[in-house]
Coordinates of C-alpha atoms in Angstrom, one line a residue:
M62 CA 13.7 -1.7 2.1
S63 CA 11.3 -5.8 0.2
P64 CA 10.3 -6.1 -2.8
I65 CA 6.6 -5.7 -2.3
S66 CA 6.9 -2.5 -0.6
R67 CA 9.1 -0.9 -3.5
W68 CA 7.1 -2.2 -6.8
Q69 CA 3.9 -0.6 -3.3
R70 CA 6.1 2.5 -4.5
V71 CA 6.0 1.8 -8.8
V72 CA 2.4 1.3 -8.3
A73 CA 1.3 4.4 -5.9
V74 CA 3.7 6.4 -8.7
A75 CA 1.9 5.2 -11.3
S76 CA -1.2 6.1 -10.4
I77 CA -0.5 10.0 -10.8
L78 CA -1.1 9.1 -14.7
L79 CA -4.7 7.8 -13.7
L80 CA -5.4 10.8 -12.0
A81 CA -3.0 13.5 -14.3
A82 CA -5.6 12.3 -17.2
C83 CA -8.1 13.5 -15.1
G84 CA -9.1 20.3 -13.5
K85 CA -10.3 22.6 -10.9
D86 CA -10.0 21.4 -7.7
D87 CA -13.8 21.8 -5.5
A88 CA -14.3 20.9 -1.9
A89 CA -14.1 16.4 -1.5
S90 CA -17.9 17.0 0.6
E91 CA -19.7 18.9 -2.5
V92 CA -18.0 16.6 -5.5
F93 CA -19.2 13.2 -3.5
S94 CA -22.2 14.5 -2.2
D95 CA -23.5 15.5 -6.3
A96 CA -26.4 14.0 -7.3
D97 CA -25.4 13.9 -10.7
S98 CA -22.4 12.4 -9.9
P99 CA -21.0 8.8 -10.9
L100 CA -21.9 8.2 -7.6
R101 CA -25.7 7.6 -8.4
Y102 CA -25.2 4.3 -9.7
V103 CA -23.1 3.1 -6.7
D104 CA -25.0 1.2 -3.8
A105 CA -25.4 3.7 -0.1
D106 CA -24.2 0.5 2.1
T107 CA -21.6 -0.8 -0.6
P108 CA -19.3 -2.8 0.9
Y109 CA -15.9 -0.6 -1.2
L110 CA -15.5 2.1 -2.9
F111 CA -12.5 3.7 -3.9
A112 CA -13.8 7.2 -5.9
A113 CA -11.4 9.3 -8.1
L114 CA -13.2 12.0 -9.2
E115 CA -11.5 14.9 -9.2
P116 CA -8.8 15.9 -11.8
L117 CA -5.3 17.2 -11.3
P118 CA -4.8 20.6 -11.1
D119 CA -3.4 22.8 -14.2
D120 CA -0.1 23.9 -12.4
I121 CA 0.8 20.0 -11.1
Y122 CA -0.4 18.1 -14.2
E123 CA 1.5 20.8 -16.4
K124 CA 4.8 20.1 -13.5
I125 CA 4.5 16.2 -13.7
E126 CA 3.1 15.4 -17.4
P127 CA 6.7 15.9 -19.3
R128 CA 8.0 13.3 -16.4
M129 CA 5.2 11.1 -16.5
K130 CA 5.7 10.6 -19.8
Q131 CA 8.9 9.5 -19.9
L132 CA 8.4 7.3 -17.4
M133 CA 5.5 5.7 -18.8
S134 CA 7.8 5.2 -22.2
S135 CA 9.9 3.4 -19.9
Y136 CA 7.2 1.4 -18.8
Q137 CA 6.2 0.3 -22.2
D138 CA 9.7 -1.1 -23.1
V139 CA 10.1 -2.6 -20.3
I140 CA 6.1 -4.4 -21.1
R141 CA 7.0 -5.1 -24.1
L142 CA 10.3 -6.9 -24.1
S143 CA 9.3 -8.7 -20.4
L144 CA 6.4 -10.0 -22.5
L145 CA 7.7 -10.3 -25.6
Q146 CA 10.9 -12.6 -24.3
S147 CA 7.9 -15.4 -22.1
M148 CA 5.9 -15.4 -25.1
E149 CA 9.0 -17.4 -26.4
H150 CA 7.3 -20.4 -24.9
D151 CA 4.3 -20.7 -23.5
G152 CA 3.4 -21.9 -20.6
D153 CA 4.1 -25.2 -21.2
G154 CA 7.3 -25.3 -22.8
E155 CA 5.7 -25.2 -26.4
E156 CA 6.9 -22.9 -28.6
L157 CA 4.3 -20.4 -30.3
S158 CA 3.5 -20.5 -33.7
E159 CA 4.2 -17.2 -36.4
E160 CA 0.6 -16.6 -36.3
D161 CA 0.5 -16.3 -32.7
Q162 CA 3.2 -14.6 -32.0
Q163 CA 1.6 -11.4 -34.7
R164 CA -1.3 -11.7 -32.7
V165 CA 0.3 -11.1 -29.3
T166 CA 2.5 -8.3 -30.7
A167 CA 0.0 -6.6 -32.1
V168 CA -2.8 -6.6 -29.2
L169 CA 0.1 -6.2 -27.0
E170 CA 1.3 -2.9 -29.1
R171 CA -1.9 -1.9 -29.1
V172 CA -2.8 -1.9 -25.4
L173 CA 0.9 -0.9 -24.5
E174 CA -0.7 2.7 -26.5
L175 CA -2.6 3.3 -23.4
F176 CA 0.6 4.1 -21.6
S177 CA 0.7 7.9 -22.3
S178 CA -1.6 10.4 -22.2
E179 CA -1.8 10.7 -26.1
G180 CA -2.9 6.7 -26.0
L181 CA -5.7 7.7 -23.2
R182 CA -7.1 10.4 -25.0
E183 CA -7.5 8.1 -28.6
A184 CA -8.8 5.5 -26.9
G185 CA -11.7 7.1 -25.8
F186 CA -10.3 9.1 -22.0
D187 CA -9.6 12.8 -20.7
R188 CA -7.7 14.5 -17.9
E189 CA -12.0 15.5 -16.2
S190 CA -12.4 10.9 -16.8
K191 CA -13.3 9.7 -13.4
V192 CA -12.7 6.9 -12.2
M193 CA -15.0 4.6 -9.2
L194 CA -14.3 0.8 -8.2
Y195 CA -17.3 -0.3 -5.8
G196 CA -19.2 -3.6 -5.0
K197 CA -22.5 -4.2 -6.3
G198 CA -22.8 -6.5 -3.3
L199 CA -19.4 -8.1 -3.5
L200 CA -18.7 -8.6 -6.9
P201 CA -16.8 -5.5 -8.6
V202 CA -17.4 -3.3 -11.1
L203 CA -15.2 -1.1 -12.8
R204 CA -16.9 2.3 -13.8
I205 CA -14.8 5.0 -15.9
S206 CA -16.3 8.0 -18.0
L207 CA -15.4 8.9 -21.2
S208 CA -14.2 12.0 -23.1
D209 CA -15.7 10.0 -26.4
A210 CA -17.6 6.4 -26.2
D211 CA -17.0 5.8 -29.9
A212 CA -13.0 5.8 -30.0
F213 CA -13.2 3.6 -26.9
E214 CA -15.7 1.2 -29.4
E215 CA -13.1 1.7 -32.2
T216 CA -10.1 1.5 -29.8
L217 CA -11.9 -2.2 -28.6
A218 CA -12.3 -3.2 -31.7
A219 CA -9.4 -3.2 -32.9
V220 CA -7.9 -4.8 -30.1
E221 CA -10.3 -7.7 -31.0
A222 CA -9.4 -7.2 -34.8
D223 CA -5.8 -7.7 -33.6
A224 CA -5.9 -11.1 -31.3
G225 CA -8.2 -12.5 -34.2
T226 CA -10.9 -13.1 -32.0
E227 CA -13.7 -11.4 -30.7
L228 CA -15.6 -11.5 -27.7
Q229 CA -18.9 -12.8 -27.1
V230 CA -22.3 -10.0 -27.7
A231 CA -25.3 -10.3 -26.3
K232 CA -28.4 -7.8 -25.4
L233 CA -29.6 -6.7 -22.1
D234 CA -32.4 -4.3 -22.5
D235 CA -31.2 -1.5 -25.2
V236 CA -28.0 -2.0 -24.1
T237 CA -25.0 -3.9 -25.7
Y238 CA -22.7 -5.7 -24.3
R239 CA -19.6 -8.0 -25.2
F240 CA -18.7 -10.5 -22.4
G241 CA -15.9 -13.5 -22.4
G242 CA -15.1 -16.8 -19.8
D243 CA -15.3 -19.9 -19.3
D244 CA -18.1 -22.1 -17.4
N245 CA -17.8 -20.5 -14.0
A246 CA -16.4 -16.7 -14.6
R247 CA -16.9 -13.9 -17.5
V248 CA -15.9 -9.8 -18.2
V249 CA -18.7 -8.4 -19.0
L250 CA -18.4 -4.8 -20.9
A251 CA -20.4 -2.1 -21.8
V252 CA -21.0 1.6 -22.7
I253 CA -23.4 3.4 -21.1
D254 CA -24.1 7.4 -21.1
E255 CA -20.9 7.7 -21.9
Q256 CA -18.6 5.5 -20.0
V257 CA -17.4 2.3 -19.6
V258 CA -18.6 -0.3 -17.2
A259 CA -17.1 -3.0 -16.4
S260 CA -17.2 -6.0 -14.0
I261 CA -16.3 -9.9 -13.5
V262 CA -19.1 -12.2 -12.5
P263 CA -20.5 -15.5 -12.8
T264 CA -21.1 -17.2 -15.2
G265 CA -24.9 -18.6 -14.4
L266 CA -26.3 -14.6 -13.0
S267 CA -29.2 -13.5 -13.9
E268 CA -30.2 -10.6 -16.3
D269 CA -32.1 -8.8 -13.1
S270 CA -28.5 -9.1 -11.5
L271 CA -26.6 -7.3 -14.7
R272 CA -28.9 -5.3 -14.8
E273 CA -27.8 -3.8 -11.0
I274 CA -24.5 -4.2 -12.4
F275 CA -24.4 -2.0 -15.0
G276 CA -26.6 0.5 -13.7
L277 CA -29.9 0.1 -15.8
K278 CA -31.5 -0.1 -12.5
M279 CA -30.1 2.5 -10.1
P280 CA -30.2 1.7 -6.7
A281 CA -32.6 3.3 -4.3
Q282 CA -30.6 4.7 -2.5
P283 CA -27.2 6.2 -4.1
M284 CA -23.8 7.1 -2.4
S285 CA -24.4 10.9 -3.9
K286 CA -27.5 10.8 -1.6
S287 CA -26.7 9.4 1.1
G288 CA -23.5 11.6 2.3
R289 CA -21.6 8.6 3.2
L290 CA -18.3 8.7 1.2
A291 CA -18.3 12.7 2.0
E292 CA -18.6 12.1 5.7
I293 CA -15.6 10.0 5.6
S294 CA -13.6 12.7 3.5
K295 CA -14.8 15.6 5.9
T296 CA -13.7 13.2 8.9
Y297 CA -10.0 12.3 7.6
G298 CA -9.2 15.1 5.4
F299 CA -9.2 13.1 1.3
S300 CA -9.7 14.7 -1.3
A301 CA -11.9 14.0 -4.1
H302 CA -8.5 12.9 -5.8
G303 CA -8.8 9.4 -4.9
A304 CA -11.3 9.0 -1.5
G305 CA -12.6 5.1 -0.6
F306 CA -13.3 2.6 1.7
V307 CA -13.7 -0.9 2.7
D308 CA -16.1 -2.0 4.9
F309 CA -15.5 -5.8 6.8
Q310 CA -19.0 -5.6 8.3
K311 CA -20.5 -5.4 5.9
I312 CA -18.1 -7.7 4.2
V313 CA -18.7 -10.3 6.1
S314 CA -22.8 -10.0 6.9
T315 CA -22.8 -11.3 3.4
F316 CA -22.4 -14.4 4.8
T317 CA -24.4 -14.2 8.5
D318 CA -27.2 -13.1 7.4
E319 CA -30.2 -12.6 5.2
Q320 CA -29.1 -11.6 1.4
V321 CA -31.6 -10.2 -1.6
G322 CA -30.6 -9.2 -5.3
V323 CA -27.3 -9.8 -6.3
N324 CA -25.8 -11.1 -3.6
A325 CA -28.7 -13.8 -2.5
E326 CA -28.0 -15.3 -6.4
L327 CA -24.2 -15.0 -6.0
L328 CA -24.5 -17.3 -2.3
K329 CA -26.2 -19.1 -4.6
L330 CA -24.7 -20.1 -7.2
T331 CA -21.5 -20.7 -4.9
D332 CA -23.3 -23.0 -3.4
F333 CA -23.1 -21.8 0.2
D334 CA -25.6 -22.1 2.7
A335 CA -26.1 -19.6 5.0
E336 CA -27.9 -21.6 7.2
Q337 CA -25.2 -24.2 8.7
L338 CA -23.5 -21.8 10.7
S339 CA -25.7 -21.5 14.0
D340 CA -27.0 -19.0 15.5
V341 CA -23.7 -18.4 17.9
C342 CA -21.6 -18.6 15.0
K343 CA -22.8 -16.0 13.4
S344 CA -23.0 -13.9 16.5
E345 CA -19.2 -13.8 17.1
I346 CA -18.5 -13.7 13.5
R347 CA -20.4 -10.2 14.1
G348 CA -18.2 -9.4 16.9
V349 CA -14.9 -10.8 15.4
S350 CA -15.7 -8.0 12.9
A351 CA -16.7 -5.3 14.7
I352 CA -13.6 -5.4 16.1
A353 CA -11.3 -4.0 12.6
P354 CA -15.1 -2.2 10.9
R355 CA -13.3 -0.7 8.8
L356 CA -10.6 0.4 6.4
V357 CA -10.7 3.9 4.3
S358 CA -8.1 5.9 2.2
G359 CA -7.2 8.1 0.2
Y360 CA -5.5 11.3 -1.1
T361 CA -5.1 14.2 1.6
E362 CA -2.5 16.3 -0.4
F363 CA -1.9 17.0 -3.8
T364 CA 1.1 20.0 -4.6
D365 CA 3.5 20.5 -7.5
E366 CA 5.7 19.5 -5.0
R367 CA 4.0 16.6 -2.9
M368 CA 1.0 14.0 -2.3
A369 CA 0.9 13.0 0.5
S370 CA -2.1 9.9 1.9
T371 CA -3.6 8.4 4.4
T372 CA -4.9 4.9 5.4
V373 CA -6.5 3.7 8.3
L374 CA -8.0 0.7 9.4
E375 CA -10.6 1.9 12.0
L376 CA -10.6 0.1 15.4
R377 CA -13.2 -0.8 18.2
S378 CA -12.7 1.8 20.6
D379 CA -11.5 -0.9 23.7
I380 CA -8.8 -2.0 21.3
A381 CA -7.3 1.3 19.7
D382 CA -7.9 3.1 23.3
G383 CA -5.8 0.2 24.5
M384 CA -2.9 0.2 21.0
A385 CA -2.6 3.8 21.9
T386 CA -0.2 2.7 24.8
L387 CA 2.1 0.9 23.1
P388 CA 4.3 3.3 21.8
A389 CA 7.1 5.1 23.2
L390 CA 8.7 8.0 23.1
V391 CA 12.0 7.1 21.3
P392 CA 14.9 9.9 20.5
G393 CA 14.1 11.2 16.8
L394 CA 12.2 8.4 16.1
G395 CA 9.2 10.1 13.3
G396 CA 11.4 13.2 12.5
D397 CA 13.7 14.0 9.1
H398 CA 17.2 12.8 9.0
G399 CA 17.9 13.4 5.8
G400 CA 20.3 11.4 4.5
L401 CA 19.8 7.9 2.3
F402 CA 17.8 5.9 4.4
S403 CA 16.0 5.9 8.0
F404 CA 13.4 4.0 9.9
G405 CA 12.9 2.5 13.6
M406 CA 10.4 1.4 15.8
S407 CA 9.0 2.0 19.3
I408 CA 7.0 0.0 21.3
D409 CA 6.6 -0.2 25.3
L410 CA 6.4 -3.5 25.9
L411 CA 5.7 -3.6 29.5
A412 CA 2.3 -1.5 28.4
A413 CA 2.0 -4.4 25.3
R414 CA 2.1 -6.9 28.0
E415 CA -0.6 -5.2 29.6
F416 CA -2.8 -5.0 26.9
Y417 CA -1.9 -8.7 26.0
E418 CA -3.6 -9.3 29.2
A419 CA -6.4 -7.7 29.6
R420 CA -7.5 -9.3 25.6
L421 CA -6.8 -13.1 27.1
D422 CA -9.1 -11.9 29.9
A423 CA -11.8 -10.5 27.9
L424 CA -11.7 -14.4 26.1
E425 CA -11.9 -16.0 29.8
A426 CA -14.3 -14.1 30.7
D427 CA -16.3 -14.6 27.7
P428 CA -15.2 -17.4 25.9
F429 CA -15.6 -18.2 22.5
K430 CA -18.7 -20.7 22.1
C431 CA -18.0 -21.2 18.1
E432 CA -16.0 -24.5 17.0
L433 CA -14.4 -22.0 14.6
F434 CA -13.1 -20.1 16.3
A435 CA -12.2 -23.2 19.5
E436 CA -8.7 -23.0 18.0
L437 CA -7.9 -19.4 19.2
Q438 CA -9.8 -20.0 22.8
A439 CA -7.9 -23.0 23.1
G440 CA -4.9 -20.6 22.7
V441 CA -5.6 -18.4 25.6
A442 CA -3.7 -21.5 28.1
K443 CA -1.0 -20.8 25.6
G444 CA -0.8 -17.3 26.0
R445 CA -0.6 -17.7 29.8
A446 CA 1.9 -20.0 29.9
A447 CA 4.1 -17.2 28.1
L448 CA 2.8 -14.1 29.9
N449 CA 4.8 -16.4 32.9
Q450 CA 7.8 -17.3 30.8
P451 CA 10.6 -15.2 32.8
I452 CA 12.0 -11.9 31.1
P453 CA 15.2 -9.9 32.3
P454 CA 13.5 -7.0 34.2
I455 CA 15.6 -4.2 31.5
A456 CA 13.9 -6.1 28.3
Y457 CA 10.8 -3.9 29.6
G458 CA 12.8 -0.8 29.9
L459 CA 13.4 -1.6 25.9
K460 CA 11.3 1.3 23.9
G461 CA 13.1 1.1 20.6
F462 CA 15.5 2.4 18.3
V463 CA 16.2 4.5 15.0
A464 CA 18.6 3.7 12.4
V465 CA 20.3 6.5 9.9
V466 CA 22.0 5.9 7.1
D467 CA 24.1 8.9 5.9
N468 CA 25.4 7.6 2.3
I469 CA 27.1 4.8 1.5
E470 CA 29.9 4.3 -1.3
G471 CA 31.8 1.7 -3.5
L472 CA 28.6 -0.9 -2.8
N473 CA 27.6 -2.7 -6.0
V474 CA 25.0 -5.1 -5.2
A475 CA 25.8 -6.8 -8.8
T476 CA 29.1 -7.8 -8.0
K477 CA 28.6 -8.4 -4.2
Q478 CA 31.1 -5.6 -3.8
P479 CA 30.4 -4.4 0.1
P480 CA 30.6 -0.6 0.7
T481 CA 33.9 1.2 0.7
E482 CA 32.8 3.9 2.9
I483 CA 29.4 4.2 5.0
D484 CA 27.9 7.2 6.9
M485 CA 25.6 5.6 9.7
R486 CA 24.1 6.4 13.0
F487 CA 21.8 4.2 15.8
L488 CA 20.0 5.0 19.0
L489 CA 18.4 2.4 21.3
A490 CA 15.7 3.8 23.5
T491 CA 16.1 2.4 27.6
D492 CA 14.0 3.5 30.5
N493 CA 18.0 2.6 32.0
A494 CA 20.8 2.6 29.6
P495 CA 24.0 3.1 31.6
G496 CA 23.0 -0.6 33.3
L497 CA 22.2 -2.0 29.1
V498 CA 25.5 -0.6 28.8
A499 CA 26.8 -2.1 32.3
M500 CA 25.5 -5.8 31.3
G501 CA 26.6 -5.0 28.3
S502 CA 30.1 -4.8 29.2
M503 CA 30.3 -8.4 31.2
F504 CA 30.5 -9.2 27.3
S505 CA 32.7 -7.3 25.6
P506 CA 36.0 -5.8 27.0
E507 CA 35.8 -3.3 25.1
L508 CA 33.3 -2.2 25.8
A509 CA 33.6 -2.3 29.8
M510 CA 36.7 -0.1 29.4
L511 CA 35.9 2.8 27.6
G512 CA 34.4 4.8 30.6
L513 CA 30.9 5.1 29.0
K514 CA 29.4 7.6 31.4
P515 CA 26.0 9.1 30.7
D516 CA 26.3 12.8 30.0
G517 CA 25.8 12.8 26.4
K518 CA 29.6 13.1 25.4
A519 CA 30.7 10.7 22.6
V520 CA 33.6 8.7 23.6
R521 CA 35.9 6.6 20.8
F522 CA 35.3 2.5 20.7
T523 CA 37.4 0.0 18.4
S524 CA 37.0 -3.9 18.6
P525 CA 38.6 -6.9 17.0
M526 CA 35.3 -7.5 15.3
M527 CA 35.4 -4.7 13.2
Q528 CA 36.3 -5.2 10.1
G529 CA 36.0 -3.4 6.0
P530 CA 34.6 0.3 5.8
V531 CA 33.8 -0.3 10.0
E532 CA 37.2 0.8 10.9
E533 CA 36.5 2.5 15.0
A534 CA 33.1 4.2 16.0
W535 CA 32.0 6.7 18.3
V536 CA 29.3 5.6 21.1
A537 CA 27.4 8.4 23.6
M538 CA 25.2 8.1 26.0
N539 CA 22.6 9.4 27.8
E540 CA 20.0 7.9 31.3
N541 CA 18.0 7.0 28.2
S542 CA 19.3 6.5 25.1
V543 CA 22.2 5.2 23.5
A544 CA 23.9 6.4 20.4
L545 CA 26.5 4.4 17.9
A546 CA 27.7 6.0 15.0
V547 CA 30.5 5.9 12.1
G548 CA 31.8 7.5 9.4
E549 CA 31.6 11.0 8.9
D550 CA 31.2 13.2 11.7
A551 CA 30.7 10.8 13.9
E552 CA 31.7 12.0 16.8
D553 CA 29.2 14.6 16.7
N554 CA 26.8 12.4 15.1
A555 CA 26.4 10.2 17.8
G556 CA 26.4 13.2 20.9
G557 CA 23.4 14.6 18.6
M558 CA 20.8 12.0 18.3
L559 CA 21.2 11.7 21.9
A560 CA 20.3 15.5 21.3
K561 CA 17.6 14.4 19.3
Q562 CA 13.2 14.9 20.4
G563 CA 10.5 12.2 20.0
S564 CA 8.1 13.1 17.6
T565 CA 4.3 13.4 19.9
P566 CA 2.3 11.5 19.9
P567 CA 5.0 8.9 18.8
P568 CA 4.9 6.9 15.7
V569 CA 4.8 2.5 15.7
F570 CA 7.1 2.4 12.9
A571 CA 8.6 5.0 10.5
M572 CA 11.0 4.9 7.4
D573 CA 11.9 7.7 5.6
M574 CA 14.4 7.1 1.9
D575 CA 15.9 9.1 -0.3
A576 CA 13.9 7.4 -3.3
S577 CA 15.7 9.3 -6.0
R578 CA 18.9 7.7 -5.1
Y579 CA 17.6 4.1 -4.3
Y580 CA 15.6 3.8 -7.8
S581 CA 19.6 4.8 -9.0
F582 CA 21.3 2.1 -6.8
V583 CA 18.7 -0.5 -8.6
G584 CA 18.8 0.3 -11.7
D585 CA 22.9 0.1 -11.3
A586 CA 23.0 -3.3 -10.0
I587 CA 20.5 -4.5 -12.9
T588 CA 22.6 -2.9 -15.7
M589 CA 25.4 -5.2 -13.9
R590 CA 23.6 -8.1 -13.0
S591 CA 24.7 -11.3 -15.5
D592 CA 21.4 -13.0 -15.8
E593 CA 20.5 -15.3 -18.1
E594 CA 16.7 -15.4 -18.1
S595 CA 17.2 -11.7 -19.1
S596 CA 17.9 -10.3 -22.4
P597 CA 20.9 -7.1 -22.2
E598 CA 17.9 -5.1 -24.1
L599 CA 15.4 -5.7 -20.9
N600 CA 18.1 -4.7 -18.3
E601 CA 19.1 -1.9 -19.9
A602 CA 15.2 -0.7 -20.4
V603 CA 14.4 -1.2 -16.8
Q604 CA 17.8 0.5 -15.6
T605 CA 16.0 3.4 -17.9
L606 CA 12.7 3.2 -16.2
M607 CA 14.7 2.9 -12.7
D608 CA 16.1 5.9 -14.1
N609 CA 13.1 7.8 -15.2
L610 CA 12.0 7.5 -11.4
A611 CA 14.5 8.6 -9.7
A612 CA 13.8 11.8 -12.0
L613 CA 10.5 11.8 -10.8
I614 CA 10.5 11.1 -7.0
D615 CA 12.3 12.9 -4.7
R616 CA 11.7 11.2 -1.0
V617 CA 9.0 8.8 0.7
S618 CA 8.4 8.7 3.7
V619 CA 5.8 6.3 5.8
R620 CA 4.3 6.3 9.5
V621 CA 2.7 3.9 11.3
N622 CA 1.1 5.1 14.6
F623 CA -1.5 4.3 16.7
T624 CA -4.4 6.6 17.5
D625 CA -7.9 6.6 19.2
R626 CA -9.4 5.9 16.1
G627 CA -7.3 3.1 14.9
V628 CA -4.4 2.0 13.0
E629 CA -2.8 5.0 11.1
I630 CA -0.1 4.9 8.0
P631 CA 0.3 9.0 6.0
A632 CA 2.3 8.7 3.9
V633 CA 4.0 11.1 2.0
T634 CA 6.0 11.1 -1.7
T635 CA 7.7 14.6 -2.7
L636 CA 8.9 15.2 -6.1
K637 CA 11.5 16.2 -7.4
D638 CA 12.1 20.5 -8.9

């Protein structure tokens, strides 16, 4: 798993705290349609929105909270040690003064107090706090309900005192707000009606636009009355624990259509002039944005055993229908294999060729005329040339693969010690497995001598190329797949892979991971590394963090499906008992 994917999982788990800091579970559509909900501050046509308006049920909170307390304490230690270590020198390599170090340390400790349920409560938040991030035009607005506005003000004042500096203060109607920044942009923050509202805005933004951002001027058509988010949650089964969208067409229209209000002022302040675009370019830009008009995402399940979410990139119907033909049926792909780690992919290469060819046909039949797409249009000829390159017919028969690592022993990432034992399985799906093996036999005498038959029976395979923990393998084949297994129960596993059923509809990509063991691996590797840039204390804190993640998360699974709606990515995180 890549570092990005790893930290995406860490962030996803950390987000439970925000949800846990927030009761009773009403139907999402009712919550999102409540005229008195915070959604009344959001324009119905906002370009993006994520809202977490329902707290976790008590039984889930009571199970998660103790382990989250340990986890967030670990985050505190890692962040504290990382920043204290890095602040020994600032970005220019100059040492910070003792006074500056004391101020940074004081602010750091104050902020780290928020990494706990107790700290959040003391800062004015509780389990009922509702969180929204949305666009007032393109500008981001964060709005969080408070249980105690005075406590929040006291916390903010304490941070300013620790820092030895205060945010500037201004008055807008009857509201006092804080701000800080430079000549280009500033952060604005206010406490209004038991809610904290924050945004990043251009420094010269007018008071009229600030009124809209703070909600002093309410939307003419609010999200709570439009039913837009309620309809999305109903369509995709999202809960009020967290759901949202990004409207790409709306974002693009900001730069192609005449704007009013906040967006008009924003474009003026950034010297953007839509009139520089020709009508042809505007039309074609709108057409491109219609290919993938919207991204939606939300939680679909929250129990004391697991949490599930779905993200969908919606596609234009002809594109979605074409892409839905690309996945291929691969035995075992999308199923639960258990073990340490499994992943696989599928694609019908012939269908992919036909889909690509159809896109080239469309570009030739109705070519782009806007100069901004000239390079894309010029690529049509290159695409045709690529399609004319000779490809072995057997390549079009390949459908995908599944790889399963059941167990690894003796692996030490820190010391680069390879595993002493490995149990794994691999399956390659194809239209003509005997033909593929026959072609491989031309390059491998050992494979040619196997006498492998398409009967599903495993045959022992050895080769001089095998070394280390893998000295022998078992290979099995039927008409449509070839499977290989090594390690414990390899003979049974090779034949067993062929007997697996493929998921319907077949996914394009599937990944399952024993997250508990994975985080334990990472923690052990960090403990044993010799990194002069990281102190032993920091390494120990990171290992503790990984151990706490391992104690919280059991397994993680992700699927990527091409459907008539677009690209759908369901994910499930199973929690430890």
